[in-house]
């Protein structure tokens, strides 16, 4: 059974930082393409940061580039999203997702391209 569990969300003031974690069981993250997505109230789920497996490039949404950093620790089978300089518009539920094998760049940004999803963790940034 595959399970992804996000953690690290919370309430912070604008300009603050959070580090989200996504721990996987039932799969080895290094065999998967991985995406961080977020969904704000009334909005569609959108990609934040994604990476293809096998050492592929890491990609960031324009809205977070320079502020967020995707990283991984294969020994812990865990991926992270370091979020700095947070803005109120970053407020959303953040999800990690995984799909076996590589994905083309265009597919990395599509939620339907992923097989497994965590339950999400709430990030709230106050103004």
Backbone as ProteinMPNN parsed JSONL, in Angstrom:
{"seq_chain_A": "XXXXXXXXXXXXXXXXXXXXXXXXXXXXXXXXXXXXXXXXXXXXXXXXXXXXXXXXXXXXXXXXXXXXXXXXXXXXXXXXXXXXXXXXXXXXXXXXXXXXXXXXXXXXXXXXXXXXXXXXXXXXXXX", "coords_chain_A": {"N_chain_A": [[0.838, -1.185, 0.0], [0.518, 2.185, -0.836], [1.466, 5.192, 0.634], [1.454, 8.625, 1.187], [2.527, 11.193, 3.242], [2.11, 14.376, 4.265], [3.64, 17.029, 6.113], [4.367, 19.793, 8.314], [3.092, 22.152, 7.747], [1.458, 25.246, 8.693], [0.684, 28.285, 10.484], [1.922, 31.35, 9.574], [3.504, 34.58, 9.588], [3.58, 37.017, 6.949], [6.534, 36.995, 5.034], [7.789, 35.117, 6.552], [8.984, 31.701, 7.067], [8.535, 28.271, 6.131], [8.988, 24.742, 6.282], [8.018, 22.146, 4.436], [7.344, 18.664, 4.621], [7.266, 15.503, 2.993], [6.65, 12.297, 3.462], [7.136, 9.053, 2.265], [5.686, 5.822, 1.985], [5.675, 2.454, 0.87], [6.501, 3.002, -1.695], [9.499, 3.853, -3.443], [10.863, 6.918, -3.441], [12.903, 7.753, -5.162], [12.453, 6.453, -7.516], [10.413, 7.714, -8.741], [8.593, 10.355, -10.342], [7.949, 13.486, -8.872], [5.713, 15.798, -7.441], [4.957, 18.942, -5.977], [2.006, 20.415, -5.086], [-0.562, 22.922, -4.785], [-3.619, 24.158, -3.397], [-5.78, 26.724, -3.224], [-8.609, 28.25, -1.553], [-11.464, 28.132, -3.593], [-9.969, 28.0, -5.896], [-8.249, 26.365, -8.627], [-6.304, 23.369, -8.358], [-2.844, 23.753, -8.371], [0.426, 23.384, -9.77], [3.417, 23.638, -7.899], [6.161, 22.993, -7.449], [8.109, 20.686, -9.214], [9.631, 17.547, -10.097], [11.249, 15.374, -12.316], [11.917, 11.845, -12.269], [15.01, 9.975, -11.778], [17.082, 11.832, -11.517], [16.243, 14.131, -12.828], [15.613, 17.518, -13.952], [14.659, 20.154, -11.73], [11.696, 21.992, -11.387], [9.989, 25.098, -11.049], [7.075, 26.931, -10.248], [6.409, 30.135, -11.635], [5.477, 31.937, -9.753], [6.637, 31.22, -7.35], [9.298, 30.911, -7.718], [12.646, 31.343, -6.768], [11.98, 31.712, -4.145], [11.033, 29.321, -3.059], [12.277, 26.015, -2.45], [12.899, 22.842, -3.647], [13.776, 19.709, -2.305], [15.343, 16.551, -1.476], [15.662, 13.574, 0.493], [16.918, 10.669, 0.12], [17.632, 8.585, 1.79], [15.822, 8.737, 3.82], [13.525, 8.522, 2.444], [11.998, 10.758, 1.81], [10.717, 13.885, 0.779], [11.105, 17.453, 0.479], [9.838, 20.761, 0.819], [11.096, 23.76, 0.979], [10.056, 26.83, 2.035], [10.388, 30.139, 1.703], [10.241, 33.662, 2.481], [7.447, 34.032, 2.572], [4.213, 34.787, 1.283], [0.93, 36.265, 1.611], [-0.642, 35.31, -0.521], [0.349, 32.785, -0.882], [-1.081, 31.166, 0.722], [-2.7, 28.145, 1.17], [-3.779, 24.72, 0.774], [-1.285, 22.377, 0.762], [0.016, 19.804, -1.228], [1.743, 16.728, -1.767], [2.675, 14.66, -4.505], [3.029, 11.703, -6.515], [4.361, 9.817, -9.237], [5.108, 6.857, -10.968], [8.189, 6.524, -12.611], [9.571, 8.614, -15.262], [8.297, 11.862, -16.207], [7.22, 13.914, -18.869], [7.979, 17.4, -19.184], [5.667, 18.997, -19.559], [3.724, 17.338, -18.508], [4.389, 17.109, -15.847], [3.226, 19.216, -14.538], [0.559, 18.707, -14.404], [-2.089, 17.754, -12.488], [-3.577, 15.365, -12.921], [-1.727, 13.634, -13.959], [-0.468, 12.226, -11.975], [-0.156, 9.443, -9.76], [-0.359, 8.964, -7.008], [-1.295, 10.582, -4.0], [-0.857, 12.735, -1.19], [-2.581, 13.661, 1.876], [-2.52, 16.339, 2.3], [-1.363, 19.477, 3.655], [-2.049, 22.285, 5.609], [-1.182, 25.572, 4.825], [-0.976, 28.738, 6.034], [-0.677, 32.118, 5.546], [-0.382, 35.071, 7.083], [-1.218, 38.539, 6.71]], "CA_chain_A": [[0.0, 0.0, 0.0], [1.271, 3.418, -0.963], [0.979, 6.283, 1.457], [2.237, 9.844, 1.255], [2.091, 11.966, 4.393], [2.701, 15.709, 4.351], [3.677, 17.673, 7.41], [5.137, 21.023, 8.364], [2.291, 23.336, 7.529], [1.13, 26.035, 9.863], [0.334, 29.691, 10.308], [3.083, 32.224, 9.692], [3.336, 35.927, 9.072], [4.238, 37.31, 5.688], [7.974, 37.088, 5.166], [8.29, 33.987, 7.301], [9.389, 30.495, 6.364], [8.086, 26.956, 6.547], [9.555, 23.62, 5.555], [7.092, 21.045, 4.327], [7.904, 17.347, 4.395], [6.388, 14.468, 2.473], [7.257, 10.994, 3.684], [6.483, 8.018, 1.475], [5.803, 4.402, 2.277], [5.149, 1.644, -0.216], [7.231, 3.337, -2.904], [10.785, 4.518, -3.287], [10.744, 8.198, -4.12], [13.88, 7.951, -6.223], [11.942, 5.831, -8.735], [9.188, 8.415, -9.098], [8.467, 11.79, -10.51], [7.301, 14.031, -7.681], [5.238, 17.16, -7.557], [4.283, 19.675, -4.92], [0.872, 21.18, -5.591], [-1.322, 23.63, -3.768], [-4.961, 24.54, -3.775], [-6.374, 27.762, -2.402], [-10.074, 28.224, -1.633], [-12.052, 28.627, -4.82], [-9.017, 27.956, -6.996], [-7.826, 25.063, -9.109], [-5.036, 22.87, -7.857], [-1.777, 24.179, -9.253], [1.759, 22.911, -9.474], [4.335, 24.55, -7.233], [7.498, 22.545, -7.795], [8.038, 19.315, -9.704], [10.888, 16.979, -10.562], [11.192, 14.063, -12.935], [12.806, 10.903, -11.603], [16.326, 9.724, -12.361], [17.913, 13.022, -11.496], [15.76, 15.147, -13.731], [15.629, 18.899, -13.5], [13.611, 20.638, -10.85], [10.989, 23.119, -11.972], [9.22, 25.888, -10.108], [6.134, 27.903, -10.774], [6.945, 31.491, -11.625], [5.042, 32.637, -8.56], [7.431, 30.826, -6.191], [10.704, 30.803, -8.089], [13.503, 32.186, -5.969], [11.539, 31.682, -2.759], [10.817, 27.934, -2.646], [13.303, 25.076, -2.871], [12.579, 21.419, -3.564], [14.916, 18.865, -1.995], [14.973, 15.194, -1.114], [16.586, 12.762, 1.273], [16.553, 9.315, -0.267], [17.808, 7.679, 2.915], [14.595, 8.822, 4.602], [12.396, 8.416, 1.531], [11.246, 11.958, 2.126], [11.008, 15.089, 0.02], [10.867, 18.666, 1.238], [9.638, 22.028, 0.147], [11.472, 24.886, 1.82], [9.316, 27.992, 1.586], [10.879, 31.361, 2.321], [9.613, 34.912, 2.055], [6.061, 33.675, 2.29], [3.257, 35.85, 1.011], [-0.451, 35.829, 1.848], [-1.147, 34.556, -1.658], [0.809, 31.409, -0.777], [-2.01, 30.429, 1.568], [-3.324, 27.048, 0.441], [-3.428, 23.376, 1.194], [-0.174, 21.89, -0.047], [0.008, 18.368, -1.427], [2.751, 16.081, -2.58], [2.135, 13.652, -5.396], [4.074, 10.897, -7.128], [4.028, 8.923, -10.344], [6.232, 6.009, -11.314], [8.917, 6.822, -13.819], [9.691, 10.017, -15.645], [7.223, 12.575, -16.877], [7.599, 15.071, -19.652], [7.79, 18.65, -18.464], [4.285, 19.445, -19.606], [2.912, 16.469, -17.671], [4.728, 17.324, -14.444], [2.369, 20.26, -13.992], [-0.837, 18.301, -14.515], [-2.431, 16.863, -11.368], [-4.032, 14.073, -13.389], [-0.611, 12.793, -14.321], [0.103, 11.595, -10.792], [-0.875, 8.266, -9.271], [-0.501, 8.942, -5.56], [-1.418, 11.893, -3.374], [-1.03, 12.836, 0.239], [-3.802, 14.295, 2.345], [-2.331, 17.77, 2.286], [-1.075, 20.206, 4.879], [-2.498, 23.662, 5.456], [-0.262, 26.68, 5.012], [-1.686, 30.007, 6.11], [0.245, 33.238, 5.674], [-1.127, 36.261, 7.459], [-0.682, 39.8, 6.222]], "C_chain_A": [[0.876, 1.237, 0.0], [0.631, 4.487, -0.096], [1.972, 7.431, 1.412], [1.67, 10.694, 2.376], [2.849, 13.279, 4.426], [2.677, 16.199, 5.789], [4.445, 18.978, 7.288], [4.356, 22.287, 8.103], [1.996, 24.057, 8.828], [0.751, 27.439, 9.484], [1.573, 30.529, 10.545], [2.724, 33.604, 9.18], [4.049, 36.076, 7.741], [5.724, 37.562, 5.915], [8.601, 35.934, 5.913], [8.589, 32.796, 6.424], [8.73, 29.262, 6.965], [8.814, 25.919, 5.71], [8.559, 22.474, 5.593], [7.843, 19.751, 4.059], [6.837, 16.438, 3.809], [7.123, 13.149, 2.58], [6.449, 9.926, 2.971], [6.7, 6.644, 2.085], [5.159, 3.631, 1.134], [5.769, 1.923, -1.568], [8.578, 3.907, -2.513], [10.751, 5.794, -4.107], [11.723, 8.358, -5.272], [13.51, 7.237, -7.519], [10.767, 6.59, -9.334], [9.448, 9.864, -9.47], [7.609, 12.317, -9.365], [6.879, 15.465, -7.942], [4.7, 17.675, -6.239], [3.21, 20.533, -5.572], [0.223, 21.936, -4.444], [-2.689, 24.005, -4.31], [-5.504, 25.529, -2.756], [-7.886, 27.703, -2.534], [-10.58, 28.843, -2.929], [-11.155, 28.577, -6.037], [-8.736, 26.514, -7.414], [-6.511, 24.661, -8.463], [-3.942, 23.208, -8.864], [-0.436, 23.621, -8.805], [2.614, 24.004, -8.879], [5.776, 24.242, -7.616], [7.44, 21.072, -8.141], [9.415, 18.858, -10.161], [10.62, 15.623, -11.18], [12.17, 13.135, -12.225], [14.132, 10.778, -12.343], [17.15, 11.0, -12.515], [17.507, 14.1, -12.467], [15.816, 16.538, -13.119], [14.444, 19.187, -12.596], [13.01, 21.899, -11.444], [10.129, 23.786, -10.91], [8.234, 26.767, -10.847], [6.735, 29.296, -10.673], [6.62, 32.228, -10.326], [5.883, 32.325, -7.326], [8.922, 30.764, -6.481], [11.546, 31.822, -7.322], [13.152, 32.212, -4.501], [11.415, 30.266, -2.214], [11.924, 27.054, -3.203], [12.852, 23.645, -2.616], [13.857, 20.654, -3.237], [14.422, 17.487, -1.582], [16.061, 14.548, -0.28], [16.195, 11.315, 1.016], [16.717, 8.313, 0.866], [16.581, 7.655, 3.808], [13.341, 8.671, 3.756], [11.428, 9.579, 1.735], [11.675, 13.092, 1.203], [10.537, 16.294, 0.809], [10.579, 19.828, 0.304], [9.942, 23.133, 1.149], [10.837, 26.137, 1.239], [9.784, 29.198, 2.387], [10.131, 32.556, 1.774], [8.148, 34.696, 1.695], [5.171, 34.9, 2.172], [1.85, 35.358, 1.31], [-1.024, 35.009, 0.702], [-0.611, 33.133, -1.735], [-0.12, 30.549, 0.079], [-2.768, 29.394, 0.743], [-3.09, 25.76, 1.206], [-2.372, 22.861, 0.225], [-0.16, 20.37, -0.047], [1.293, 17.919, -2.103], [2.103, 14.949, -3.358], [3.281, 12.926, -6.082], [3.507, 10.047, -8.255], [5.274, 8.137, -10.717], [6.871, 6.462, -12.616], [8.956, 8.303, -14.137], [8.418, 10.558, -16.263], [7.83, 13.684, -17.725], [7.274, 16.332, -18.873], [6.33, 19.067, -18.43], [3.41, 18.619, -18.674], [3.191, 16.65, -16.192], [3.789, 18.308, -13.773], [0.89, 19.891, -13.959], [-1.178, 17.356, -13.374], [-2.858, 15.47, -11.804], [-2.931, 13.135, -13.813], [-0.006, 12.002, -13.181], [-0.792, 10.489, -10.25], [-1.22, 8.339, -7.795], [-0.457, 10.349, -4.996], [-1.466, 11.76, -1.862], [-2.32, 13.538, 0.585], [-3.713, 15.81, 2.386], [-2.025, 18.336, 3.652], [-1.373, 21.679, 4.649], [-1.363, 24.634, 5.735], [-1.074, 27.964, 4.979], [-0.677, 31.109, 6.393], [-0.581, 34.483, 5.94], [-0.429, 37.511, 6.948], [-0.387, 40.77, 7.349]], "O_chain_A": [[1.852, 1.324, 0.744], [-0.588, 4.663, -0.095], [3.176, 7.235, 1.579], [0.457, 10.895, 2.45], [4.069, 13.304, 4.592], [1.805, 15.83, 6.575], [5.097, 19.232, 6.276], [4.898, 23.385, 8.223], [2.253, 23.545, 9.918], [0.524, 27.748, 8.314], [2.204, 30.43, 11.598], [1.761, 33.773, 8.432], [5.001, 35.353, 7.445], [6.119, 38.248, 6.858], [9.823, 35.785, 5.909], [8.468, 32.858, 5.2], [8.413, 29.222, 8.154], [9.205, 26.182, 4.573], [8.291, 21.903, 6.651], [8.854, 19.742, 3.357], [5.65, 16.59, 4.096], [8.102, 12.912, 1.872], [5.221, 9.899, 3.062], [7.763, 6.348, 2.63], [4.21, 4.105, 0.51], [5.577, 1.146, -2.503], [8.77, 4.383, -1.394], [10.624, 5.75, -5.331], [11.413, 9.028, -6.257], [14.197, 7.407, -8.526], [10.188, 6.153, -10.329], [10.382, 10.502, -8.986], [6.654, 11.664, -8.944], [7.595, 16.238, -8.578], [4.067, 16.941, -5.481], [3.488, 21.289, -6.504], [0.44, 21.618, -3.275], [-2.885, 24.147, -5.517], [-5.665, 25.207, -1.579], [-8.401, 27.167, -3.515], [-10.172, 29.94, -3.309], [-11.534, 29.059, -7.104], [-8.959, 25.574, -6.652], [-5.71, 25.51, -8.072], [-4.096, 22.975, -10.063], [-0.197, 23.415, -7.615], [2.547, 25.159, -9.3], [6.517, 25.124, -8.051], [6.794, 20.292, -7.44], [10.255, 19.665, -10.559], [9.86, 14.82, -10.639], [13.149, 13.598, -11.641], [14.342, 11.392, -13.389], [17.826, 11.204, -13.524], [18.34, 14.903, -12.889], [16.039, 16.7, -11.919], [13.389, 18.56, -12.684], [13.726, 22.768, -11.941], [9.612, 23.136, -10.001], [8.52, 27.28, -11.928], [7.478, 29.598, -9.739], [7.408, 33.051, -9.861], [5.852, 33.08, -6.355], [9.722, 30.581, -5.564], [11.202, 33.001, -7.24], [13.943, 32.686, -3.686], [11.666, 30.034, -1.031], [12.445, 27.308, -4.289], [12.472, 23.291, -1.5], [14.906, 20.92, -3.824], [13.228, 17.284, -1.366], [17.228, 14.932, -0.343], [15.256, 10.799, 1.622], [16.019, 7.3, 0.902], [16.325, 6.659, 4.484], [12.226, 8.688, 4.278], [10.213, 9.399, 1.82], [12.856, 13.236, 0.888], [9.685, 16.183, 1.69], [11.023, 19.859, -0.844], [9.15, 23.407, 2.05], [11.06, 26.465, 0.073], [9.595, 29.262, 3.601], [9.471, 32.475, 0.738], [7.681, 35.128, 0.641], [5.354, 35.903, 2.862], [1.599, 34.154, 1.268], [-1.819, 34.098, 0.937], [-1.067, 32.35, -2.568], [0.048, 29.332, 0.145], [-3.4, 29.728, -0.259], [-2.311, 25.713, 2.158], [-2.557, 22.909, -0.991], [-0.305, 19.732, 0.996], [1.862, 18.646, -2.917], [1.114, 14.359, -2.924], [4.377, 13.47, -6.214], [2.352, 9.623, -8.232], [6.371, 8.693, -10.775], [6.183, 6.746, -13.596], [8.445, 9.134, -13.387], [7.58, 9.812, -16.771], [8.822, 14.307, -17.346], [6.399, 16.332, -18.007], [5.816, 19.449, -17.379], [2.452, 19.142, -18.106], [2.324, 16.376, -15.362], [3.579, 18.237, -12.562], [0.062, 20.692, -13.526], [-0.617, 16.263, -13.295], [-2.537, 14.49, -11.132], [-3.179, 11.946, -14.009], [0.888, 11.185, -13.404], [-2.019, 10.587, -10.28], [-2.259, 7.833, -7.374], [0.312, 11.196, -5.451], [-2.033, 10.811, -1.322], [-3.066, 13.962, -0.297], [-4.734, 16.488, 2.495], [-2.379, 17.754, 4.678], [-0.996, 22.249, 3.625], [-0.673, 24.531, 6.75], [-1.776, 28.239, 4.006], [0.082, 31.039, 7.36], [-1.386, 34.894, 5.105], [0.79, 37.536, 6.778], [0.073, 41.884, 7.099]]}, "name": "protein", "num_of_chains": 1, "seq": "XXXXXXXXXXXXXXXXXXXXXXXXXXXXXXXXXXXXXXXXXXXXXXXXXXXXXXXXXXXXXXXXXXXXXXXXXXXXXXXXXXXXXXXXXXXXXXXXXXXXXXXXXXXXXXXXXXXXXXXXXXXXXXX"}
